[in-house]
mmCIF file of C-alpha atoms and ligand atoms in Angstrom:
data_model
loop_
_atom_site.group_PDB
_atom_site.id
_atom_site.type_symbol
_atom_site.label_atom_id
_atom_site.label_comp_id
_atom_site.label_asym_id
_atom_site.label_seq_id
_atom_site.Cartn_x
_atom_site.Cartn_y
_atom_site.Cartn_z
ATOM 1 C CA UNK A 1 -34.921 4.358 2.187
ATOM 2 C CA UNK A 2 -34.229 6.149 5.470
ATOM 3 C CA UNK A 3 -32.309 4.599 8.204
ATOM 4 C CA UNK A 4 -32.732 4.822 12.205
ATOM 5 C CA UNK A 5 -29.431 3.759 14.296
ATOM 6 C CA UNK A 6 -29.741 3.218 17.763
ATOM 7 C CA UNK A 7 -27.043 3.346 20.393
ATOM 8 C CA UNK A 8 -27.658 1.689 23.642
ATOM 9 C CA UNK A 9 -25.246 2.575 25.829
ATOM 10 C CA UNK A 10 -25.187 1.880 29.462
ATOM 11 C CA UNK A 11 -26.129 4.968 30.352
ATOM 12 C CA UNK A 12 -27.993 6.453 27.597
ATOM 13 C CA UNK A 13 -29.938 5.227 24.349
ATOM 14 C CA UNK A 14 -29.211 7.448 21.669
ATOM 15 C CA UNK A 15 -31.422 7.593 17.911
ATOM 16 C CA UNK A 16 -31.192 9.038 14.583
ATOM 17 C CA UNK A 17 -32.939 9.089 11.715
ATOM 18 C CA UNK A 18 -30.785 9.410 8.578
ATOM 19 C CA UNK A 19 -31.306 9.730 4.834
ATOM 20 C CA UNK A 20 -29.679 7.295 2.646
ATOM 21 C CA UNK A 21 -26.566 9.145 2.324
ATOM 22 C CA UNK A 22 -26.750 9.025 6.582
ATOM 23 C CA UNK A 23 -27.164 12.948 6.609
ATOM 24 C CA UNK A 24 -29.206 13.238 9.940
ATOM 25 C CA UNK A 25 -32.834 14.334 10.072
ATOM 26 C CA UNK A 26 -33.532 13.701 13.594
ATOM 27 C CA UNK A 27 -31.860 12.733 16.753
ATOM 28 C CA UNK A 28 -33.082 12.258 20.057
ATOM 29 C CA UNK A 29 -31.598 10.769 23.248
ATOM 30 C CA UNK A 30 -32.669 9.688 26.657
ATOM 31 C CA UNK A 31 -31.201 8.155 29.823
ATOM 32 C CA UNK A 32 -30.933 4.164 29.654
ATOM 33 C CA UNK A 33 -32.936 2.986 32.788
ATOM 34 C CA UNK A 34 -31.261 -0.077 34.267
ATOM 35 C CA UNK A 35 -32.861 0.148 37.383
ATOM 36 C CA UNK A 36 -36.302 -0.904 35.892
ATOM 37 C CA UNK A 37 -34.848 -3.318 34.056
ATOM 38 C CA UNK A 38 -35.232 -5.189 30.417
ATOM 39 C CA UNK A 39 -38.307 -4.506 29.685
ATOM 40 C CA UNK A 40 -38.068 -0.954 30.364
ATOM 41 C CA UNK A 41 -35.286 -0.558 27.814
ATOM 42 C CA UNK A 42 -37.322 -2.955 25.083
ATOM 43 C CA UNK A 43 -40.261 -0.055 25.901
ATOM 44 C CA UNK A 44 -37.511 2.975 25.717
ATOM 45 C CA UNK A 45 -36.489 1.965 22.256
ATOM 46 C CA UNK A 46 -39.680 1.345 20.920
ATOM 47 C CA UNK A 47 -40.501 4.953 21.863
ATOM 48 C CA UNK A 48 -37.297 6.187 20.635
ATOM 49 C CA UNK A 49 -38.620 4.453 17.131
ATOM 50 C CA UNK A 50 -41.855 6.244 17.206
ATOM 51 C CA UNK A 51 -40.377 9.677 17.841
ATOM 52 C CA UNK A 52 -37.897 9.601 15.430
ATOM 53 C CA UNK A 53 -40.696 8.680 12.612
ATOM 54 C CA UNK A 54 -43.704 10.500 13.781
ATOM 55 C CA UNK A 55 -43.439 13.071 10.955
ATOM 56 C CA UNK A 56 -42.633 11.239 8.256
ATOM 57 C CA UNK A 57 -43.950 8.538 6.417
ATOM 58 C CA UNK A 58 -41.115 6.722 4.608
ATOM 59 C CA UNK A 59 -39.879 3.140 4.684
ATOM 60 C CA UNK A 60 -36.703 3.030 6.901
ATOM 61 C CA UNK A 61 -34.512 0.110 8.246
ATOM 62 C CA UNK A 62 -33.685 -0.046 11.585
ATOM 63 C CA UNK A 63 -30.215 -1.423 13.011
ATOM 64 C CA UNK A 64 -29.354 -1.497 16.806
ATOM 65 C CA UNK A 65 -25.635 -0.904 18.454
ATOM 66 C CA UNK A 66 -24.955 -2.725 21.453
ATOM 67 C CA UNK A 67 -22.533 -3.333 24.218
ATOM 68 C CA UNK A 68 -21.479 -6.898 24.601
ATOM 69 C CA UNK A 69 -20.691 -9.338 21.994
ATOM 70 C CA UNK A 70 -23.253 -11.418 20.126
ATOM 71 C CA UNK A 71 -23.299 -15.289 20.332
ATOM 72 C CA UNK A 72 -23.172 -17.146 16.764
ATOM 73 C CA UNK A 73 -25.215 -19.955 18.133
ATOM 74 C CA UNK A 74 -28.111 -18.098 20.011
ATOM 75 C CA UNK A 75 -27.958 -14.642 19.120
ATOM 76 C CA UNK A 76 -28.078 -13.783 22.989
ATOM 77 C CA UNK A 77 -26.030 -11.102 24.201
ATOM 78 C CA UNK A 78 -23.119 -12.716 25.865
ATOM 79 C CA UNK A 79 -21.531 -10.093 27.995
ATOM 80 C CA UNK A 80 -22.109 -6.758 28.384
ATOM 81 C CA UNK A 81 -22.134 -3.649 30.782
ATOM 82 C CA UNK A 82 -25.413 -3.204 30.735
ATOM 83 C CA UNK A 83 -26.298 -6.614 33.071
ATOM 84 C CA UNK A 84 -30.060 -6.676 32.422
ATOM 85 C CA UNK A 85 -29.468 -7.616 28.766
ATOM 86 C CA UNK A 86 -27.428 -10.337 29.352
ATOM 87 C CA UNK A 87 -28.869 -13.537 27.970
ATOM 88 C CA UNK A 88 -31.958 -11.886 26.472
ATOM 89 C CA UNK A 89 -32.934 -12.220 22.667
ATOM 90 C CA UNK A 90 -32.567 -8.936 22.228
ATOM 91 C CA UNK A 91 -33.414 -8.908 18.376
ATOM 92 C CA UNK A 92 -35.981 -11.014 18.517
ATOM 93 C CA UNK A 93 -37.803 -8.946 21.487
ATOM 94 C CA UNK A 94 -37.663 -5.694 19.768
ATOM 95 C CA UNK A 95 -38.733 -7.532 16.560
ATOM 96 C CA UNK A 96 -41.738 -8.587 17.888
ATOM 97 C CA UNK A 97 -42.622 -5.172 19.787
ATOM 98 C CA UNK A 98 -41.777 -2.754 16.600
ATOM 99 C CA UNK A 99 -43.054 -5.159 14.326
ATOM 100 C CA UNK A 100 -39.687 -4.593 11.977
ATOM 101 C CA UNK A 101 -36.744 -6.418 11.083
ATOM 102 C CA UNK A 102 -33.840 -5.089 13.667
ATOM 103 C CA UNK A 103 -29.887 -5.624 12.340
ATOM 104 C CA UNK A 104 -28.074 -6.089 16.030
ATOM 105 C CA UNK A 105 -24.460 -5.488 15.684
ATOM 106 C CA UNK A 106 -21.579 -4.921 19.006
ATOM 107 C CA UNK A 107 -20.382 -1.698 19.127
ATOM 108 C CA UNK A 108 -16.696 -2.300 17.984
ATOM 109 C CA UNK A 109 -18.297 -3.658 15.151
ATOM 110 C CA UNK A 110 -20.560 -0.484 14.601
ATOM 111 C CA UNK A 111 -17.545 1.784 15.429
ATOM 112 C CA UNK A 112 -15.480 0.287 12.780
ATOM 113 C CA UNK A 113 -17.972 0.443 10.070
ATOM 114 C CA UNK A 114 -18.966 4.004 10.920
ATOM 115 C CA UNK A 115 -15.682 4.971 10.718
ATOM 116 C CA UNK A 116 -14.529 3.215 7.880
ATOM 117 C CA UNK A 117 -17.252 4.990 5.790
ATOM 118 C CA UNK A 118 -17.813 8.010 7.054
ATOM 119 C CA UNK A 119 -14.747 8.793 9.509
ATOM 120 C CA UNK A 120 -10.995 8.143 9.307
ATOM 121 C CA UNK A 121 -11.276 5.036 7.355
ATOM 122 C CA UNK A 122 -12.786 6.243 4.197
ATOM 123 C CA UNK A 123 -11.077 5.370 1.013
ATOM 124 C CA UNK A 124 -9.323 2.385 2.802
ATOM 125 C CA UNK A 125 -10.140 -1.408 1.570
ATOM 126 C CA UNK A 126 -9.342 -3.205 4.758
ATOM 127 C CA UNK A 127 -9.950 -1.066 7.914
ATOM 128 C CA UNK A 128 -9.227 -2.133 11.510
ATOM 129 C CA UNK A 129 -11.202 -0.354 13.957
ATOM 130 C CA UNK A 130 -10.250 -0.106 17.364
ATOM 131 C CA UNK A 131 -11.903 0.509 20.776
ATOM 132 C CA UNK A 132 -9.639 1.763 23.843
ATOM 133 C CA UNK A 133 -12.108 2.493 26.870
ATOM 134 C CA UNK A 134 -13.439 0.640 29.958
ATOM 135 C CA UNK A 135 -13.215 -2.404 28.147
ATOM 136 C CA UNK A 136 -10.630 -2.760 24.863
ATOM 137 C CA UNK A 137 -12.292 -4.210 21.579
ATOM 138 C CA UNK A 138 -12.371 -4.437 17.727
ATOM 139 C CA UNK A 139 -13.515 -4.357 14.486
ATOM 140 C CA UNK A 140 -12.617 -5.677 10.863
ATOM 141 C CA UNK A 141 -13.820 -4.060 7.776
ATOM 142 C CA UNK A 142 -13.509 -5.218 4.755
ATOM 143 C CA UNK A 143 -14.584 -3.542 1.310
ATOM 144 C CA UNK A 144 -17.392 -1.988 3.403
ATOM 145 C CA UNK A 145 -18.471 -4.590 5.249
ATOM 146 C CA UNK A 146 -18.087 -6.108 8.457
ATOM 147 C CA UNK A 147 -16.103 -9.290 8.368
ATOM 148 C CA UNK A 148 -17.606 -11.469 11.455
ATOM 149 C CA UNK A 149 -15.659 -14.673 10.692
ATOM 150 C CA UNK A 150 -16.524 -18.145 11.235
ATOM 151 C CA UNK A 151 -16.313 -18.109 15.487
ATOM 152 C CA UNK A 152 -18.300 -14.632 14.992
ATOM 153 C CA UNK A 153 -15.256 -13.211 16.970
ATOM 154 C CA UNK A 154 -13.098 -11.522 14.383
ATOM 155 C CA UNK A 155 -11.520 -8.213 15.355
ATOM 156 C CA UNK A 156 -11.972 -9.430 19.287
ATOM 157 C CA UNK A 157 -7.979 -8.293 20.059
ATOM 158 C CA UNK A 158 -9.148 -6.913 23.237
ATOM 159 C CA UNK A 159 -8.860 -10.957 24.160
ATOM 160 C CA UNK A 160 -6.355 -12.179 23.171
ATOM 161 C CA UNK A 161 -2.352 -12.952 25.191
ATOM 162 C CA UNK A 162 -0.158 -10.174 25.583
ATOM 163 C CA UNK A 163 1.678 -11.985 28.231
ATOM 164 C CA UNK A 164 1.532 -15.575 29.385
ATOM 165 C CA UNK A 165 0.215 -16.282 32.632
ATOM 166 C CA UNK A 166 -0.309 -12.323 32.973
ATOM 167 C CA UNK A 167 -3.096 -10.123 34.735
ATOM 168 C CA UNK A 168 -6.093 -11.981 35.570
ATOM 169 C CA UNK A 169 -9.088 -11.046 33.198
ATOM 170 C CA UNK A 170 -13.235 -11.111 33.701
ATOM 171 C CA UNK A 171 -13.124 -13.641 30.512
ATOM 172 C CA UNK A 172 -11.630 -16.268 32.472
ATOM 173 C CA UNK A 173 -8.304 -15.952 30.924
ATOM 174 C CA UNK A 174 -5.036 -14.392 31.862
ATOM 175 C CA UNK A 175 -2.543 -11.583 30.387
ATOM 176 C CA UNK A 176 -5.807 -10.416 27.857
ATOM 177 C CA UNK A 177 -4.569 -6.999 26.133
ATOM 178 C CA UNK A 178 -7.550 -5.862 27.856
ATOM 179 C CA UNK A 179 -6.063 -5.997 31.467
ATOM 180 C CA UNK A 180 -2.809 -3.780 29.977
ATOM 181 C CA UNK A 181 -4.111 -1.187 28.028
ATOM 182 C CA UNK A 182 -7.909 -0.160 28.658
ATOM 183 C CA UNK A 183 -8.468 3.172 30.529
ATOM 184 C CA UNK A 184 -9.136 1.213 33.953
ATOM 185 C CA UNK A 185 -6.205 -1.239 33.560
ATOM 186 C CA UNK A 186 -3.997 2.334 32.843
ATOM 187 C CA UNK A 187 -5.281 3.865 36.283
ATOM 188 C CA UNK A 188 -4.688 0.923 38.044
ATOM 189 C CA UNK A 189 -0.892 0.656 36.652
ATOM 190 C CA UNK A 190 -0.582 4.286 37.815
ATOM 191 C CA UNK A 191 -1.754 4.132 41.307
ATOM 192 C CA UNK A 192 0.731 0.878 41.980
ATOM 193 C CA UNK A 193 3.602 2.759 40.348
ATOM 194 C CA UNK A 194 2.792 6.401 42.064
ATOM 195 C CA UNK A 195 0.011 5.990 44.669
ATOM 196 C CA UNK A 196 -2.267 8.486 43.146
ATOM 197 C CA UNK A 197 -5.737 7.696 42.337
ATOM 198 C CA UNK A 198 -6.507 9.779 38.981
ATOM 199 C CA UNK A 199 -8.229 9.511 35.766
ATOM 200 C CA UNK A 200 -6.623 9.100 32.636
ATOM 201 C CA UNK A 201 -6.541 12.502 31.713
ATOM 202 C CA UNK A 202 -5.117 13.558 34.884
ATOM 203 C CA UNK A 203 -2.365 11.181 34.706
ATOM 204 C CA UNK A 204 -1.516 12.371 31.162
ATOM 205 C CA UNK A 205 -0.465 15.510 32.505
ATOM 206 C CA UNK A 206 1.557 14.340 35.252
ATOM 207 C CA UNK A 207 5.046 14.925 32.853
ATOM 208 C CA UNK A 208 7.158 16.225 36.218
ATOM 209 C CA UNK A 209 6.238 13.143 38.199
ATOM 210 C CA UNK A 210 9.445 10.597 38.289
ATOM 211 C CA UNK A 211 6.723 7.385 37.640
ATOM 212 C CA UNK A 212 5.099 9.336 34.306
ATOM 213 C CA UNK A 213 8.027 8.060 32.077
ATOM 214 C CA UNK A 214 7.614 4.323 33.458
ATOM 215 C CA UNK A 215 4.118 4.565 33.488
ATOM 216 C CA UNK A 216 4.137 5.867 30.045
ATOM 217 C CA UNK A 217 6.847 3.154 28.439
ATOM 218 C CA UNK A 218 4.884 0.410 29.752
ATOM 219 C CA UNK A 219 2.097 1.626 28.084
ATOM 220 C CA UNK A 220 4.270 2.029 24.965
ATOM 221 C CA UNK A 221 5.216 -1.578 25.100
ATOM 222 C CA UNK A 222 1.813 -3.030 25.643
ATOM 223 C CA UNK A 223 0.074 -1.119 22.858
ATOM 224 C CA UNK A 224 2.975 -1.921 20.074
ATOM 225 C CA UNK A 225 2.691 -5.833 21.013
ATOM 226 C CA UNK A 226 -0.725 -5.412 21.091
ATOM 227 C CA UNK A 227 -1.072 -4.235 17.465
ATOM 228 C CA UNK A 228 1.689 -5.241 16.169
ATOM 229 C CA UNK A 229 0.052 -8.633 16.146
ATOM 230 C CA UNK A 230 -2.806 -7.418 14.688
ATOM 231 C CA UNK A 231 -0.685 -5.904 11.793
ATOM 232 C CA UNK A 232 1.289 -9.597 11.565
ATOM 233 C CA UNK A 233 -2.410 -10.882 10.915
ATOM 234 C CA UNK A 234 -4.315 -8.645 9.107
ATOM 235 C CA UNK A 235 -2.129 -6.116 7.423
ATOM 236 C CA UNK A 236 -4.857 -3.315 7.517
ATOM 237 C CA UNK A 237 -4.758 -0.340 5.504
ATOM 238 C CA UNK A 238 -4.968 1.921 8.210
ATOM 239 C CA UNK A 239 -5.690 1.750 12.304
ATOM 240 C CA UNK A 240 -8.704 3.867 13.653
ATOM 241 C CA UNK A 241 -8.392 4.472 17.675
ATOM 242 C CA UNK A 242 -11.842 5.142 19.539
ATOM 243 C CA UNK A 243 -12.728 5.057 22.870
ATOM 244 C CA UNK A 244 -11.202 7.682 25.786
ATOM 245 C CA UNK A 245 -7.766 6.180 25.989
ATOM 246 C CA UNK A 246 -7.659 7.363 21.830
ATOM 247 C CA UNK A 247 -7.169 10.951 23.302
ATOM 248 C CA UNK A 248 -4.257 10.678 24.008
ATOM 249 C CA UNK A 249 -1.446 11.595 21.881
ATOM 250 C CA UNK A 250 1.686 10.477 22.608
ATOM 251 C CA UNK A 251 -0.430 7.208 20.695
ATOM 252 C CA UNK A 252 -0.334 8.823 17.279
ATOM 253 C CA UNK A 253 3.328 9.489 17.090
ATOM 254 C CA UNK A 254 5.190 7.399 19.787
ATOM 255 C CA UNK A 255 2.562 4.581 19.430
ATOM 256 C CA UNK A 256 2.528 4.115 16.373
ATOM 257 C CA UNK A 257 6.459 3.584 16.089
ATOM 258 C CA UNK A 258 6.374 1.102 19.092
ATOM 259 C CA UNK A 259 3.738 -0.416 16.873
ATOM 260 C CA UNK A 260 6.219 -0.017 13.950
ATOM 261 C CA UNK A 261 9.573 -2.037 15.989
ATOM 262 C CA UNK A 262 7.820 -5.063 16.774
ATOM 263 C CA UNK A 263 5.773 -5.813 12.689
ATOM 264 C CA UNK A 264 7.394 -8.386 11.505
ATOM 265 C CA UNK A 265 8.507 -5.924 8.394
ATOM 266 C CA UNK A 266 11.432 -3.498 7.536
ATOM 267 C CA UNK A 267 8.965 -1.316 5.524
ATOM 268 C CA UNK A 268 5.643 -0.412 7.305
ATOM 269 C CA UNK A 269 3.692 2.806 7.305
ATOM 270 C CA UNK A 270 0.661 1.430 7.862
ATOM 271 C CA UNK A 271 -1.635 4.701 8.946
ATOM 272 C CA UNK A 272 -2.741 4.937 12.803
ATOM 273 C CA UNK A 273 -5.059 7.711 13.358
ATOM 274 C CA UNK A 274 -7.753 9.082 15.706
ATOM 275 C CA UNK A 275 -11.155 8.437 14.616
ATOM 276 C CA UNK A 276 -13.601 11.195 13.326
ATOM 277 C CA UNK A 277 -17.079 10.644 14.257
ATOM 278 C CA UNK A 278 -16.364 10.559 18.410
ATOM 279 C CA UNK A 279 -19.022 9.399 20.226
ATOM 280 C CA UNK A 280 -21.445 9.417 17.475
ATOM 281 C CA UNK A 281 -19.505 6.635 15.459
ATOM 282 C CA UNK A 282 -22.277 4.043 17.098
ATOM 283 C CA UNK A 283 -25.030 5.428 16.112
ATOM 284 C CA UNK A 284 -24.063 6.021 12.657
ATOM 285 C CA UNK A 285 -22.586 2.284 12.622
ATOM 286 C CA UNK A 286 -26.248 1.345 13.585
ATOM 287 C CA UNK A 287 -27.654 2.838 10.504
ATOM 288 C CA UNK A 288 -25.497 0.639 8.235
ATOM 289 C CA UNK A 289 -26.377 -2.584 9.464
HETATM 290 ZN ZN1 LIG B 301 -9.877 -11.543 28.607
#
């Protein structure tokens, strides 16, 4: 059976239409239009559906990537940076407009399983997928699947205490990983250690400035606590970084052995590498659902 994975993004919704094996036969993408609201974006998709199938005539699932996280007991989106969707029944809507049965999965979640079979995670059992960007996130898979656990949070690291009574975060708690090492929470460390204003990139290349060493061991610090924990928990085969703070990389050699001090092990060599599949990794997650 052919699969269509859809990506909506915040500011565009992108589609393909794969064969079984996930080799592409059509893509297509458009701008995701906020201003007009939820319905607009119910009404995008459902074109985005119809294009992608208009020349062929096959059975095909459908599975949607989106940003926020999912609640276990309603199946609302819970938060997200895409406001209008917030609180809507998104499966259920586009159910109901398509007339098909829609798999809705976050997109660390859809990261991680696109990478873990198709990207930088294949031939592992238990992959941890990771997502550095605006916001920090994860995913947890397992034999090929996603493992949601009972809360439906599993893989949420973004969330949880890096340091007690720390940086206030959105969720309502403080010193979340999120408010240390997401791209944002990076720029903002910059400008109160240098007084520049600059993006990620920029700062990366800052090497002669007497605050990029600071800057840069901070990070360090905050991204081995950060997964060292995870590896304390989980013990994952290997580490797949996404997002746009995964470009950088000092994180693949220097990272990982901050990672490596703080594991509660001697012998670790657990793999930490950059994922594959880019920007595309949602998309292709979608189609596995
Ligand atoms: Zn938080």
């Amino acid at each position: 059976m052919n699969k269509i994975g859809i990506d909506l993004g915040g500011t565009k919704i992108e589609g393909i239409l794969t064969d079984e094996k996930y080799i592409v036969i059509e893509r297509k993408r458009i701008p995701t239009n906020q201003i007009d609201g939820y319905s607009s974006i119910l009404e995008s998709i459902k074109n985005l559906v119809l294009e992608l199938t208009q020349e062929s005539n096959e059975k095909f699932s459908i599975g949607v990537c989106t940003p926020g996280a999912l609640s276990r007991v309603s199946g609302f989106i819970k938060n997200s940076n895409t406001q209008c969707l917030i609180g809507k029944d998104l499966k259920n809507d586009l159910e109901d407009i398509l007339h098909y049965n829609i798999s809705l999965e976050n997109d660390a979640n859809c990261f991680a399983l696109a990478e873990a079979k198709l990207g930088a995670g294949q031939d592992h059992n238990l992959v941890f997928g990771v997502i550095m960007g605006t916001g920090v996130g994860g995913g947890i898979i397992i034999d090929g699947k996603i493992h949601h656990g009972r809360t439906n949070i599993a893989g949420e690291w973004g969330h949880h205490c890096l340091h007690v009574g720390g940086n206030n975060c959105y969720c309502g708690n403080k010193g979340c990983v999120e408010t240390y090492i997401s791209g944002p929470a990076l720029e903002k460390n910059w400008h109160q250690l240098s007084g520049l204003n600059q993006s990620l990139p920029e700062i990366t290349k800052n090497l002669d400035n007497s605050n990029f060493d600071t800057w840069k061991n901070i990070f360090l610090e905050n991204f081995g606590l950060a997964l060292a924990n995870v590896v304390d928990i989980l013990d994952p085969d290997v580490i797949v970084l996404g997002g746009g703070v995964s470009n950088i990389d000092f994180l693949y050699d220097q990272g990982k052995n901050a990672v490596y001090e703080k594991v509660f092990s001697d012998l670790i060599d657990t793999p930490i590498v950059k994922n594959k599949l880019g920007d595309s990794a949602g998309v292709f997650g979608a189609c596995m659902l």
